[in-house]
Amino acid sequence: MSLSSALSTAVSGLTAQSIALSAISENIANSSTTAYKTTEVSFQSLVSGAMGSNTSTSSVVAKTSQALNVTGTIASTSVATNIAIDGSGYFVVAGDPGDTGSDLVYSRNGSFSTDADGYLVNSEGYYLMGFPTDADGNILSSNTSDLTSLSAINLDSISGTAKATSTVTMAANLPADATTGQTFTTSMEVIDSLGVSHTVGQSWTKTGDNTWSLTLSDPVLTKDGTTTSGTISPSTVTVTFNSDGSLATTDPSPVAIGITGLSTGAADSAITLDLGDAGGTDGLTQFASTSSTLSISPTFEQDGANYGELSGITIDESGLVTANFDNGVSLAIYQIPVATFSNPGGLTHVTGTIYDENTNAGQVHLNLPGEGNAGSLVASALEGSTTDIATEFNKMIIAQQAYSAASQVISASSDMFDTLIQAVR
């Protein structure tokens, strides 16, 4: 190797160590960046000419890469929209909420929050994509492997909601010491599909030993208590009790009530009136009254809800995004998939923690969290950076020493060139 070759090789060493120091600097700067993957530097020796020949020269080149399959430490947060992937896979994100198909990119940065337009956006400004679902969490699209079935998760598209009553559970004691023909009145509330409250009157008449007849009146608007708002059917229920005071039978069984022709314009209501289990005392009972004045004091539980505004969202470990309303109703709205690749190390680095697919990475596969090769989701958590500060400082010392040594080679070569020039003179 000639003196000029030594000088050239030393320069390549300076360049390679500069690249190493740059990577170390980037790693240290991103030691707290969510889901950042440490940049590694590999050095390769380049040799031209036959080894041992007078014309052979050598140099070094530095190449950077990221260990994308290494998972950072997952830490809990207090933000409901933060999510982390424990295992393999990426969130599907978009630079613009209208992006679809090949325009979509991938990230493990789950620091999502709601922006001014209601979209879930991570700290790098990328929009989280998901499959729209029905209220029960069933994905609406039949093709869950197609990127075009995804859409940007937007909470502003979720308006307030109401829930129609489907079940009314009643518990009450009918006085066993009432006389045949004696009647008592109660009432129950039901909610229609528009969130309007209606009151259904109940008349309890003892028709014989251990036998009662329940008459249901047509509903009236609860707000005024007088305006008839629909037609109820059936209007009569027969209730019998066992000799020990427990419920024996109801006719019909179960007590399925229909309310039609609602004046509010709501859909017809189908309601199950749960009066308790046969042979049990969890609903209606018939025991002697504890008061000198006979009465029925029922308790009701019904699953309907008046109109409510969106109060927040939750994301569970299955990736289901649920909208919560201030009336107590919760509805599923989106399903978050996890994208996996056969060779994630082949992904193209776009910016920050954002990557794009290519032929080296292989075909993208969309899976539900925890299915196939996809990692599971951790709610209210974030994946940390894979940078280890102590390791980076060790690398820095090595790079600094190598850089200094290479610079010494250049100084020595320069001195030797000066000696050569002086000899010529």
Coordinates of N, CA and C in Angstrom, one line a residue, residues 251-387:
D251 N -98.3 -15.3 32.6 CA -99.0 -15.6 31.3 C -99.3 -14.3 30.6
P252 N -98.6 -13.9 29.5 CA -97.6 -14.8 28.8 C -96.3 -14.9 29.5
S253 N -95.5 -15.9 29.1 CA -94.2 -16.1 29.6 C -93.2 -16.4 28.5
P254 N -92.2 -15.5 28.3 CA -91.9 -14.3 29.1 C -92.9 -13.2 28.7
V255 N -92.8 -12.2 29.5 CA -93.8 -11.0 29.3 C -93.1 -10.1 28.3
A256 N -93.5 -10.3 27.0 CA -92.9 -9.5 25.9 C -94.0 -8.4 25.5
I257 N -93.6 -7.2 25.7 CA -94.5 -6.1 25.4 C -94.1 -5.3 24.2
G258 N -95.1 -4.9 23.4 CA -94.8 -4.1 22.2 C -95.5 -2.8 22.3
I259 N -94.8 -1.7 22.0 CA -95.5 -0.4 22.0 C -95.4 0.1 20.5
T260 N -96.5 0.4 19.9 CA -96.6 0.8 18.5 C -97.2 2.2 18.4
G261 N -97.0 2.8 17.2 CA -97.6 4.1 16.9 C -97.2 5.2 17.8
L262 N -95.9 5.2 18.2 CA -95.4 6.3 19.1 C -95.5 7.6 18.5
S263 N -96.1 8.6 19.2 CA -96.4 9.9 18.7 C -95.1 10.7 18.5
T264 N -94.0 10.3 19.0 CA -92.7 11.0 18.9 C -92.1 10.7 17.6
G265 N -92.6 9.8 16.8 CA -91.9 9.4 15.6 C -90.9 8.4 15.7
A266 N -90.7 7.9 17.0 CA -89.7 6.8 17.2 C -90.2 5.5 16.7
A267 N -89.2 4.6 16.6 CA -89.5 3.2 16.1 C -90.3 2.5 17.1
D268 N -91.1 1.5 16.7 CA -91.9 0.7 17.7 C -90.9 0.0 18.7
S269 N -91.4 -0.1 19.9 CA -90.6 -0.6 21.0 C -90.9 -2.1 21.3
A270 N -89.9 -2.9 21.5 CA -90.1 -4.3 21.9 C -89.4 -4.4 23.3
I271 N -90.2 -4.7 24.3 CA -89.7 -4.7 25.7 C -90.0 -6.0 26.4
T272 N -89.0 -6.5 27.1 CA -89.2 -7.7 27.9 C -89.4 -7.2 29.4
L273 N -90.6 -7.5 30.0 CA -90.8 -7.2 31.4 C -90.4 -8.4 32.2
D274 N -89.3 -8.2 32.9 CA -88.7 -9.3 33.7 C -89.3 -9.2 35.1
L275 N -90.2 -10.2 35.5 CA -90.8 -10.2 36.8 C -90.1 -11.1 37.8
G276 N -89.0 -11.8 37.3 CA -88.3 -12.7 38.2 C -88.4 -14.1 37.7
D277 N -87.6 -15.0 38.3 CA -87.5 -16.4 37.9 C -88.6 -17.2 38.6
A278 N -89.2 -18.1 37.9 CA -90.2 -19.0 38.5 C -89.6 -19.8 39.6
G279 N -90.3 -19.8 40.8 CA -89.7 -20.5 42.0 C -88.8 -19.7 42.8
G280 N -88.5 -18.4 42.3 CA -87.6 -17.6 43.0 C -88.2 -16.4 43.7
T281 N -87.4 -15.6 44.4 CA -87.9 -14.4 45.1 C -87.1 -13.2 44.6
D282 N -86.5 -13.3 43.4 CA -85.7 -12.2 42.9 C -86.5 -11.1 42.2
G283 N -87.8 -11.4 42.0 CA -88.6 -10.4 41.3 C -89.8 -10.1 42.1
L284 N -91.0 -10.6 41.6 CA -92.2 -10.5 42.3 C -92.3 -11.6 43.4
T285 N -92.9 -11.1 44.6 CA -93.1 -12.1 45.7 C -94.5 -11.8 46.2
Q286 N -95.1 -12.7 47.0 CA -96.4 -12.5 47.6 C -96.3 -12.9 49.1
F287 N -96.1 -11.9 49.9 CA -96.0 -12.0 51.4 C -96.9 -11.0 52.0
A288 N -97.2 -11.2 53.3 CA -98.1 -10.3 54.0 C -97.4 -8.9 54.1
S289 N -98.2 -7.9 54.1 CA -97.7 -6.6 54.2 C -97.2 -6.3 55.6
T290 N -96.2 -5.4 55.7 CA -95.6 -5.1 57.0 C -96.2 -3.8 57.5
S291 N -97.2 -3.2 56.7 CA -97.8 -1.9 57.1 C -99.3 -2.1 57.2
S292 N -99.9 -1.3 58.0 CA -101.4 -1.4 58.1 C -102.1 -0.9 56.9
T293 N -101.4 -0.1 56.1 CA -101.9 0.4 54.8 C -101.3 -0.4 53.7
L294 N -102.1 -1.2 53.0 CA -101.6 -2.1 52.0 C -101.2 -1.3 50.8
S295 N -100.0 -1.6 50.2 CA -99.5 -0.9 49.0 C -98.5 -1.8 48.3
I296 N -98.1 -1.4 47.1 CA -97.1 -2.0 46.4 C -96.0 -1.0 46.1
S297 N -94.8 -1.2 46.5 CA -93.7 -0.3 46.3 C -92.6 -0.9 45.5
P298 N -92.7 -0.9 44.1 CA -91.8 -1.6 43.3 C -90.5 -0.9 43.1
T299 N -89.5 -1.6 42.7 CA -88.2 -1.0 42.2 C -88.0 -1.5 40.7
F300 N -87.5 -0.6 39.9 CA -87.4 -0.9 38.5 C -85.9 -0.7 38.0
E301 N -85.5 -1.4 37.1 CA -84.3 -1.2 36.4 C -84.6 -1.4 34.9
Q302 N -84.2 -0.4 34.1 CA -84.5 -0.5 32.7 C -83.2 0.0 31.9
D303 N -83.0 -0.6 30.8 CA -81.7 -0.4 30.1 C -81.8 0.7 29.0
G304 N -82.8 1.5 29.0 CA -82.9 2.6 28.0 C -82.1 3.8 28.5
A305 N -81.9 4.7 27.6 CA -81.2 6.0 28.0 C -81.7 7.1 27.2
N306 N -81.8 8.3 27.9 CA -82.2 9.5 27.2 C -81.0 10.0 26.3
Y307 N -81.2 11.0 25.5 CA -80.2 11.5 24.7 C -79.0 11.9 25.5
G308 N -77.8 11.5 25.0 CA -76.5 11.9 25.7 C -75.5 12.3 24.7
E309 N -74.6 13.2 25.1 CA -73.5 13.7 24.3 C -72.3 12.8 24.5
L310 N -71.4 12.8 23.5 CA -70.1 12.1 23.6 C -69.3 12.7 24.7
S311 N -68.8 11.8 25.7 CA -68.0 12.3 26.8 C -66.6 11.8 26.7
G312 N -66.3 10.8 25.9 CA -64.9 10.3 25.7 C -64.9 9.0 25.0
I313 N -63.7 8.5 24.8 CA -63.5 7.2 24.2 C -62.6 6.3 25.0
T314 N -62.7 5.1 24.8 CA -61.7 4.1 25.4 C -61.3 3.2 24.2
I315 N -60.0 2.7 24.4 CA -59.5 1.7 23.5 C -59.0 0.5 24.3
D316 N -59.6 -0.7 24.0 CA -59.2 -1.8 24.8 C -58.1 -2.7 24.2
E317 N -57.7 -3.8 24.8 CA -56.6 -4.6 24.4 C -56.9 -5.3 23.0
S318 N -58.2 -5.4 22.7 CA -58.5 -6.0 21.4 C -58.5 -5.0 20.3
G319 N -58.2 -3.7 20.6 CA -58.1 -2.7 19.5 C -59.5 -2.1 19.2
L320 N -60.5 -2.4 20.0 CA -61.8 -1.9 19.8 C -61.9 -0.5 20.4
V321 N -62.3 0.5 19.5 CA -62.5 1.9 20.0 C -64.0 2.1 20.3
T322 N -64.2 2.4 21.6 CA -65.6 2.6 22.1 C -65.9 4.0 22.5
A323 N -67.0 4.5 22.0 CA -67.5 5.9 22.3 C -68.4 5.8 23.5
N324 N -68.1 6.6 24.5 CA -68.8 6.7 25.8 C -69.6 8.0 25.8
F325 N -70.9 7.9 26.2 CA -71.8 9.0 26.2 C -72.2 9.3 27.7
D326 N -72.5 10.6 27.9 CA -72.8 11.0 29.3 C -74.1 10.5 29.8
N327 N -74.9 9.7 29.0 CA -76.1 9.1 29.5 C -75.8 7.6 29.9
G328 N -74.5 7.2 29.9 CA -74.2 5.9 30.3 C -74.1 4.9 29.1
V329 N -74.5 5.3 27.9 CA -74.4 4.4 26.8 C -73.0 4.3 26.2
S330 N -72.5 3.1 25.8 CA -71.3 2.9 25.2 C -71.5 2.2 23.9
L331 N -70.9 2.7 22.8 CA -71.0 2.1 21.5 C -69.7 1.9 20.8
A332 N -69.4 0.7 20.3 CA -68.2 0.5 19.5 C -68.3 1.2 18.2
I333 N -67.1 1.8 17.8 CA -67.1 2.6 16.5 C -66.1 2.2 15.5
Y334 N -64.9 1.8 16.0 CA -63.8 1.4 15.1 C -63.1 0.2 15.7
Q335 N -62.4 -0.6 14.8 CA -61.5 -1.7 15.2 C -60.2 -1.4 14.6
I336 N -59.2 -1.3 15.5 CA -57.8 -1.0 15.1 C -57.1 -2.3 14.7
P337 N -56.6 -2.4 13.5 CA -55.8 -3.6 13.1 C -54.3 -3.4 13.4
V338 N -53.6 -4.5 13.3 CA -52.1 -4.5 13.4 C -51.5 -5.0 12.1
A339 N -50.7 -4.2 11.5 CA -50.0 -4.6 10.2 C -48.7 -5.3 10.5
T340 N -48.6 -6.5 9.8 CA -47.3 -7.2 10.0 C -46.7 -7.5 8.6
F341 N -45.4 -7.7 8.7 CA -44.6 -8.0 7.4 C -43.7 -9.2 7.7
S342 N -43.4 -9.9 6.6 CA -42.5 -11.1 6.8 C -41.1 -10.6 7.1
N343 N -40.7 -9.5 6.6 CA -39.3 -8.9 6.9 C -39.4 -7.5 7.2
P344 N -39.8 -7.2 8.5 CA -40.0 -5.7 8.8 C -38.7 -4.9 8.7
G345 N -37.5 -5.6 8.8 CA -36.3 -4.9 8.6 C -36.1 -4.3 7.3
G346 N -36.9 -4.7 6.3 CA -36.8 -4.2 4.9 C -37.6 -3.0 4.7
L347 N -38.4 -2.5 5.7 CA -39.2 -1.4 5.5 C -38.4 -0.1 5.2
T348 N -39.0 0.8 4.4 CA -38.3 2.0 4.0 C -38.6 3.1 5.1
H349 N -37.5 3.7 5.6 CA -37.7 4.7 6.6 C -38.1 6.0 6.0
V350 N -39.3 6.5 6.4 CA -39.8 7.7 5.8 C -39.4 8.9 6.6
T351 N -39.7 9.0 7.9 CA -39.3 10.0 8.8 C -39.6 9.6 10.2
G352 N -38.8 10.1 11.1 CA -39.2 9.8 12.5 C -39.3 8.3 12.8
T353 N -40.5 8.0 13.3 CA -40.9 6.5 13.5 C -41.8 6.0 12.4
I354 N -41.8 6.7 11.3 CA -42.8 6.3 10.2 C -42.0 5.5 9.1
Y355 N -42.6 4.4 8.7 CA -42.0 3.5 7.7 C -43.0 3.2 6.6
D356 N -42.5 2.8 5.4 CA -43.4 2.5 4.3 C -43.0 1.1 3.8
E357 N -43.9 0.4 3.2 CA -43.7 -0.9 2.7 C -42.9 -0.9 1.4
N358 N -42.2 -2.0 1.1 CA -41.6 -2.2 -0.2 C -41.4 -3.7 -0.4
T359 N -40.8 -4.1 -1.5 CA -40.7 -5.5 -1.8 C -39.8 -6.2 -0.9
N360 N -38.8 -5.5 -0.3 CA -37.9 -6.2 0.7 C -38.6 -6.6 1.9
A361 N -39.6 -5.8 2.3 CA -40.4 -6.1 3.6 C -41.4 -7.2 3.4
G362 N -41.8 -7.4 2.1 CA -42.9 -8.4 1.9 C -44.2 -7.8 1.9
Q363 N -45.2 -8.6 1.7 CA -46.6 -8.2 1.6 C -47.1 -7.8 3.0
V364 N -47.9 -6.7 3.1 CA -48.5 -6.3 4.4 C -49.7 -7.2 4.7
H365 N -49.8 -7.6 6.0 CA -51.0 -8.4 6.4 C -51.6 -7.7 7.5
L366 N -53.0 -7.5 7.4 CA -53.7 -6.9 8.5 C -54.4 -7.9 9.4
N367 N -54.1 -7.9 10.7 CA -54.6 -8.8 11.6 C -55.3 -8.1 12.8
L368 N -56.2 -8.7 13.5 CA -56.7 -8.2 14.7 C -55.6 -8.4 15.8
P369 N -55.5 -7.5 16.8 CA -54.4 -7.6 17.8 C -54.4 -9.0 18.4
G370 N -53.2 -9.6 18.5 CA -53.1 -10.9 19.2 C -53.3 -12.1 18.3
E371 N -53.8 -11.8 17.0 CA -54.0 -12.9 16.1 C -52.9 -13.1 15.1
G372 N -52.6 -14.3 14.7 CA -51.5 -14.6 13.8 C -50.2 -14.1 14.4
N373 N -49.4 -13.4 13.6 CA -48.1 -12.9 14.1 C -48.2 -11.5 14.7
A374 N -49.4 -11.0 14.8 CA -49.6 -9.6 15.3 C -49.5 -9.6 16.8
G375 N -48.8 -8.6 17.3 CA -48.7 -8.4 18.7 C -50.0 -7.9 19.3
S376 N -50.1 -8.0 20.6 CA -51.3 -7.5 21.3 C -51.2 -6.1 21.7
L377 N -52.3 -5.4 21.9 CA -52.3 -4.0 22.3 C -52.3 -3.8 23.8
V378 N -51.7 -2.8 24.2 CA -51.7 -2.4 25.6 C -52.3 -1.0 25.7
A379 N -53.5 -1.0 26.4 CA -54.2 0.3 26.5 C -53.6 1.2 27.5
S380 N -53.7 2.5 27.2 CA -53.2 3.6 28.1 C -51.7 3.3 28.4
A381 N -50.9 3.1 27.3 CA -49.5 2.8 27.5 C -48.8 3.3 26.2
L382 N -47.5 3.4 26.4 CA -46.6 3.8 25.2 C -45.4 3.0 25.2
E383 N -44.9 2.7 24.0 CA -43.6 2.0 23.9 C -42.5 3.0 23.9
G384 N -41.5 2.7 24.7 CA -40.3 3.7 24.8 C -39.3 3.5 23.7
S385 N -38.3 4.3 23.7 CA -37.2 4.2 22.8 C -36.3 3.0 23.2
T386 N -35.7 2.4 22.2 CA -34.8 1.3 22.5 C -33.3 1.7 22.7
T387 N -33.1 3.0 22.8 CA -31.8 3.6 23.0 C -31.4 3.3 24.5

